[in-house]
Coordinates of C-alpha atoms and ligand atoms in Angstrom, one line a residue:
M173 CA 112.4 91.6 106.7
K174 CA 109.3 93.6 107.5
N175 CA 107.7 93.0 110.9
I176 CA 104.1 93.1 112.0
Y177 CA 103.0 92.5 115.6
F178 CA 99.5 91.2 116.6
L179 CA 98.6 92.0 120.2
G180 CA 95.6 90.1 121.7
E181 CA 94.3 86.9 123.0
C182 CA 94.4 83.4 121.6
M183 CA 92.0 80.9 123.1
V184 CA 91.5 77.2 123.4
E185 CA 88.5 76.4 121.1
L186 CA 86.3 73.4 121.8
R187 CA 83.4 72.2 119.6
T188 CA 81.4 69.0 119.5
M189 CA 82.7 66.4 117.1
N190 CA 80.2 63.7 117.9
E191 CA 78.1 62.6 120.9
S192 CA 81.1 61.6 122.9
A193 CA 84.0 63.7 121.6
L194 CA 85.0 67.4 121.5
H195 CA 87.4 68.8 118.9
Q196 CA 90.0 71.1 120.3
S197 CA 91.9 73.8 118.4
F198 CA 93.1 77.4 119.0
A199 CA 91.7 80.7 117.8
G200 CA 91.4 84.4 118.5
D201 CA 90.9 87.3 116.2
V202 CA 94.4 88.7 116.1
Y203 CA 96.0 85.2 116.0
N204 CA 93.7 84.3 113.1
S205 CA 94.9 87.4 111.2
A206 CA 98.5 86.6 111.9
V207 CA 98.1 83.0 110.6
Y208 CA 96.4 84.1 107.3
L209 CA 99.0 86.9 106.8
K210 CA 101.9 84.5 107.2
R211 CA 100.4 81.8 105.0
C212 CA 100.1 84.3 102.2
F213 CA 103.3 86.3 102.8
P214 CA 105.9 84.0 104.3
E215 CA 108.6 86.6 103.6
L216 CA 107.1 88.9 106.3
N217 CA 107.7 88.4 110.0
A218 CA 104.4 88.1 111.9
A219 CA 104.6 88.0 115.7
V220 CA 101.9 87.3 118.2
V221 CA 102.1 89.5 121.3
T222 CA 100.3 87.7 124.1
A223 CA 100.5 86.0 127.4
I224 CA 99.8 82.3 127.9
G225 CA 100.3 80.0 130.9
Q226 CA 102.8 77.3 131.8
D227 CA 100.2 74.5 131.5
K228 CA 100.0 71.8 128.8
L229 CA 97.5 73.6 126.6
S230 CA 99.6 76.7 126.7
A231 CA 102.6 74.6 125.5
Q232 CA 100.4 73.2 122.7
M233 CA 99.2 76.7 121.8
L234 CA 102.9 77.8 121.5
D235 CA 103.6 74.8 119.3
R236 CA 100.7 75.8 117.1
F237 CA 102.0 79.3 116.7
N238 CA 105.4 77.9 115.7
S239 CA 103.8 75.4 113.3
E240 CA 102.2 78.4 111.6
Q241 CA 105.7 80.0 111.4
L242 CA 104.7 82.9 113.6
D243 CA 107.3 84.7 115.6
T244 CA 106.9 83.8 119.3
R245 CA 109.5 86.0 120.9
F246 CA 106.7 88.1 122.4
V247 CA 104.6 85.2 123.7
F248 CA 105.0 85.5 127.5
A249 CA 104.4 82.7 130.0
H250 CA 102.5 83.9 133.1
D251 CA 103.3 82.1 136.4
E252 CA 99.8 81.4 137.5
K253 CA 97.3 82.1 134.8
V254 CA 96.1 79.8 131.9
P255 CA 94.6 80.6 128.5
G256 CA 90.9 81.5 128.0
M257 CA 88.7 78.9 126.5
Y258 CA 85.4 78.8 124.5
Y259 CA 83.0 76.2 123.5
I260 CA 80.9 76.4 120.2
E261 CA 77.6 74.6 120.5
T262 CA 75.6 73.9 117.4
D263 CA 71.9 73.2 117.9
E264 CA 69.7 70.9 115.8
F265 CA 69.0 73.7 113.3
G266 CA 72.7 74.5 112.8
E267 CA 72.6 77.7 114.9
R268 CA 75.8 78.3 116.8
S269 CA 76.2 79.6 120.3
F270 CA 79.3 80.3 122.3
S271 CA 80.2 79.8 126.0
Y272 CA 83.4 81.5 127.2
W273 CA 85.8 81.0 130.1
R274 CA 88.1 83.9 129.7
N275 CA 87.5 86.3 132.6
D276 CA 90.8 85.4 134.3
S277 CA 92.9 84.4 131.3
A278 CA 96.7 85.0 131.0
A279 CA 96.2 87.3 128.1
K280 CA 94.5 89.9 130.3
K281 CA 98.0 90.4 131.8
I282 CA 99.8 91.2 128.6
V283 CA 100.6 94.8 129.5
D284 CA 102.6 93.6 132.5
F285 CA 105.0 92.0 130.1
L286 CA 105.5 95.1 127.9
T287 CA 108.6 96.3 129.7
T288 CA 110.8 99.2 128.4
N289 CA 113.1 96.6 126.9
I290 CA 110.2 94.8 125.1
V291 CA 108.8 98.1 123.8
E292 CA 112.2 99.0 122.5
Q293 CA 112.3 95.7 120.6
L294 CA 108.8 96.3 119.2
S295 CA 109.8 99.8 118.1
S296 CA 111.8 98.5 115.2
G297 CA 108.7 97.0 113.7
D298 CA 106.6 98.2 110.8
M299 CA 103.0 97.7 112.1
F300 CA 101.4 97.1 115.5
F301 CA 97.9 95.6 115.3
F302 CA 95.2 95.3 118.0
S303 CA 91.5 95.0 117.9
G304 CA 88.5 96.0 120.0
I305 CA 88.7 92.5 121.5
S306 CA 92.3 93.1 122.5
L307 CA 91.3 96.3 124.2
A308 CA 88.4 94.7 126.1
V309 CA 90.7 91.9 127.3
I310 CA 93.3 94.3 128.8
E311 CA 92.6 94.8 132.4
Q312 CA 91.1 98.2 133.3
D313 CA 93.9 99.3 135.5
A314 CA 96.5 98.5 132.8
R315 CA 94.9 100.6 130.1
E316 CA 96.6 103.9 130.8
L317 CA 100.0 102.1 130.6
F318 CA 98.9 100.4 127.4
W319 CA 98.2 103.7 125.7
Q320 CA 101.6 105.0 126.8
K321 CA 103.2 102.0 125.1
V322 CA 101.2 102.5 122.0
T323 CA 102.2 106.2 121.9
Q324 CA 105.9 105.2 122.3
L325 CA 105.6 102.8 119.3
K326 CA 103.8 105.4 117.2
Q327 CA 106.5 107.9 118.0
A328 CA 109.1 105.4 116.9
G329 CA 107.5 105.2 113.5
V330 CA 105.5 101.9 113.9
K331 CA 102.2 102.1 112.1
I332 CA 99.3 101.6 114.6
V333 CA 96.5 99.4 113.1
F334 CA 93.1 99.0 114.7
D335 CA 90.0 96.9 114.0
P336 CA 87.1 97.9 116.3
N337 CA 85.7 94.3 116.3
Y338 CA 83.1 95.2 118.9
R339 CA 81.9 92.4 121.2
A340 CA 79.3 93.9 123.6
R341 CA 79.6 91.1 126.2
L342 CA 83.3 91.9 126.8
W343 CA 82.6 95.4 128.0
Q344 CA 81.0 96.8 131.1
S345 CA 79.3 99.7 129.3
I346 CA 79.1 101.3 125.9
D347 CA 80.6 104.5 127.3
E348 CA 83.6 102.5 128.4
T349 CA 84.0 101.1 124.9
K350 CA 83.6 104.5 123.2
Q351 CA 86.2 106.0 125.4
Q352 CA 88.7 103.3 124.7
Y353 CA 87.9 103.3 120.9
D354 CA 88.4 107.1 120.9
S355 CA 91.9 106.6 122.1
A356 CA 92.4 103.8 119.5
F357 CA 91.1 106.0 116.6
A358 CA 93.3 108.8 117.8
A359 CA 96.4 106.6 117.8
A360 CA 95.6 104.7 114.6
D361 CA 97.3 105.1 111.2
V362 CA 95.2 102.3 109.7
V363 CA 91.7 101.3 110.7
L364 CA 89.7 98.3 109.4
P365 CA 86.2 98.7 110.8
G366 CA 83.1 96.7 109.9
V367 CA 79.8 98.5 109.4
E368 CA 78.2 96.1 111.8
D369 CA 80.4 97.2 114.7
F370 CA 79.4 100.8 114.1
E371 CA 75.7 100.0 113.9
M372 CA 75.8 98.4 117.4
L373 CA 78.1 101.0 119.0
Y374 CA 77.4 104.3 117.3
E375 CA 74.1 103.6 115.5
I376 CA 75.9 104.3 112.2
D377 CA 74.7 101.8 109.5
T378 CA 76.3 103.0 106.3
I379 CA 79.8 102.8 104.9
Q380 CA 79.8 106.6 104.3
G381 CA 78.7 107.1 107.9
V382 CA 81.6 105.1 109.1
I383 CA 84.0 107.1 106.9
D384 CA 82.6 110.4 108.1
F385 CA 83.0 109.2 111.7
C386 CA 86.7 108.3 111.1
K387 CA 87.5 111.5 109.1
P388 CA 88.1 113.9 112.0
Y389 CA 90.8 111.5 113.3
D390 CA 94.2 111.7 111.6
I391 CA 94.0 108.3 110.0
E392 CA 96.1 107.5 106.9
E393 CA 94.2 104.4 105.7
I394 CA 90.5 103.7 106.3
V395 CA 89.2 100.3 105.1
V396 CA 85.5 99.7 105.7
K397 CA 84.2 96.2 105.4
N398 CA 80.5 95.5 104.9
G399 CA 80.1 91.7 104.5
P400 CA 79.5 90.6 101.0
K401 CA 78.3 94.0 99.9
S402 CA 81.5 96.0 99.3
V403 CA 84.7 97.3 100.8
V404 CA 85.4 101.0 100.7
T405 CA 88.9 102.5 101.2
V406 CA 90.0 106.0 101.9
I407 CA 93.7 106.5 101.5
N408 CA 95.2 110.0 101.6
N409 CA 91.7 111.3 101.0
E410 CA 91.1 109.2 97.9
Q411 CA 87.9 107.1 98.3
L412 CA 87.6 103.9 96.3
S413 CA 84.8 101.3 96.3
H414 CA 85.7 97.7 95.7
T415 CA 83.2 95.0 94.7
I416 CA 83.1 91.7 96.5
S417 CA 82.0 88.5 94.8
P418 CA 79.5 87.0 97.2
V419 CA 80.1 83.3 98.2
A420 CA 77.1 81.2 97.3
Y421 CA 77.4 78.6 100.1
V422 CA 78.6 80.1 103.4
V423 CA 79.5 77.4 105.9
D424 CA 80.8 79.6 108.9
T425 CA 81.5 83.3 108.9
T426 CA 83.8 83.1 111.9
S427 CA 87.1 84.9 111.2
A428 CA 86.1 86.3 107.8
G429 CA 87.1 89.8 109.0
D430 CA 90.3 88.4 110.6
A431 CA 91.4 86.7 107.4
F432 CA 90.6 89.9 105.5
N433 CA 92.7 92.0 107.9
G434 CA 95.7 89.7 107.9
V435 CA 95.9 89.4 104.1
Y436 CA 95.2 93.0 103.5
L437 CA 97.9 94.1 105.9
G438 CA 100.4 91.6 104.5
A439 CA 99.6 92.8 101.0
R440 CA 100.1 96.4 101.9
L441 CA 103.4 95.6 103.8
S442 CA 104.5 93.8 100.7
G443 CA 104.0 97.0 98.7
R444 CA 100.8 96.0 96.9
E445 CA 98.3 98.6 95.6
I446 CA 95.0 99.1 97.5
A447 CA 92.8 97.4 94.9
D448 CA 95.1 94.4 94.7
A449 CA 95.3 94.2 98.5
V450 CA 91.5 94.3 98.9
N451 CA 91.1 91.7 96.2
L452 CA 93.4 89.3 97.8
A453 CA 92.0 90.0 101.3
A454 CA 88.4 89.4 100.0
K455 CA 89.5 86.2 98.4
A456 CA 91.0 85.0 101.6
A457 CA 87.8 85.9 103.6
G458 CA 85.6 84.3 101.0
T459 CA 87.6 81.1 101.2
V460 CA 87.6 81.0 105.0
I461 CA 83.8 81.3 105.2
Q462 CA 83.4 78.1 103.1
Q463 CA 85.2 76.1 105.9
P464 CA 84.1 75.4 109.4
G465 CA 86.0 77.1 112.3
A466 CA 88.3 80.1 112.4
I467 CA 91.3 78.6 110.8
A468 CA 90.8 76.9 107.4
P469 CA 92.9 73.9 106.4
K470 CA 96.2 75.1 105.0
D471 CA 96.1 73.2 101.7
V472 CA 92.6 74.4 100.8
F473 CA 93.4 78.0 101.8
Q474 CA 96.8 78.0 99.9
Q475 CA 95.2 76.5 96.8
A476 CA 92.4 79.2 96.7
M477 CA 95.0 82.0 97.2
A478 CA 97.2 80.6 94.4
I479 CA 94.1 80.7 92.1
A480 CA 93.6 84.3 93.2
G481 CA 97.0 85.0 91.8
L482 CA 99.1 85.1 94.9
Ligands
LIG565 P1 82.4 91.2 107.6 O1 83.3 91.2 108.8 O2 81.1 90.5 107.6 O3 82.3 92.6 107.0 O4 83.3 90.4 106.5 C1 84.7 90.6 106.3 C2 85.0 90.3 104.8 O5 84.7 89.0 104.5 C3 84.2 91.2 103.8 O6 84.9 92.4 103.6 C4 84.2 90.3 102.6 O7 85.5 90.4 101.9 C5 84.2 88.9 103.2 N1 82.8 88.3 103.2 C6 81.9 88.3 104.3 N2 80.8 87.7 103.9 C7 80.9 87.3 102.6 C8 80.1 86.6 101.7 N3 78.9 86.2 102.0 N4 80.6 86.4 100.4 C9 81.9 86.8 100.1 N5 82.7 87.4 101.0 C10 82.3 87.7 102.2

C-alpha cells in the first residue's frame, strides 16, 4: 500500500447557523487534502501528521480523522495544548471574514514529536506533504530541526511535496516567509503553487513567471494553479497547459486548492498520467466550491467524482 503523509494543522471551525447557534466542524488545508485524497483513492494510505490536545474537541477531531479513514498513527496528543480554532462570520452581503485563535495551538509543537523513531517510520512512505501554512505554524525555534527531518526523509527516498499557500497574517515578515519558502522549494520534488500566492509574495502574476521562478530549483513536478483559468504542469521539462471548465455558481472557494492537491497527488500515486490527474483534481475542486465550508458532503462529492470517471 502506498503512503502519503500530510503535515500541518487541523482546526476547530465555527460558523453561524442561525441567530442562536453555531455550527462546529473541523478543517485545515493539509487535513482537507488528505480527506479528498482518501475519498477518491481508498486504496492509498493517507496519514495526518499533527499534534492535538487531550481535551474533548481533540478527541472529536481524532474521531473525525478516523471516520474519514485517515491514518492517525502520527497524530500526537500534547499534554497541555489544545487545537486552534477559527470562526467564519458572514455579513449581510454574504462577505465572509475569519477570526482565529491559533497562536498557542498544539499543532505548533509538531516538530517536538518527530523523534528519530517517528522519522524512521515516516521514511518508508512515498510522499510527505506540507504547505506554507504548515511552515508558518511551526514554531520559529523548531524550524531548523524541521528542515533536518525533511532532509532525512528526502534522503530516504520520500518525495517532498510543497504548496506555498501563502497567508500573510501568519508570518512576521515577507523576508521570513521567503527564507522558509526557499528551503521548501530547495527540498521539494513536487510543488503545487497558485499564481495568487506568488503575486502577493514575489510580485509574479503569470503562470510562466511562477514556472520561471521554480525552474532553478531541482523540482521534478511543477503544477501551477490559476483559479478557473488554467493549470500548467512542468514534468521533466515537458510543459503542458490544461483547460479548466469554470463553475457557473460558486458558493464558497474555501479549500478548492486543497481538494485539487489531494486528488492530484492521489491520482499520481495511483499511477495516473498528468492530464488525467489534473482533470480529476479540477473536477474535485470544482465540486467543492459548489458547497459551503471546506469539506463537501461525502455523498455529493463521491457522486461528482463517479461522474468524472473515477
Ligand atoms: P485556486 O487555488 O483558486 O487556483 O483554485 C484551485 C483549483 O480550483 C483550480 O486549479 C481549479 O481547478 C479549481 N477552481 C477554482 N476556481 C474555480 C472556478 N471558478 N471554476 C472551476 N474550477 C475552479
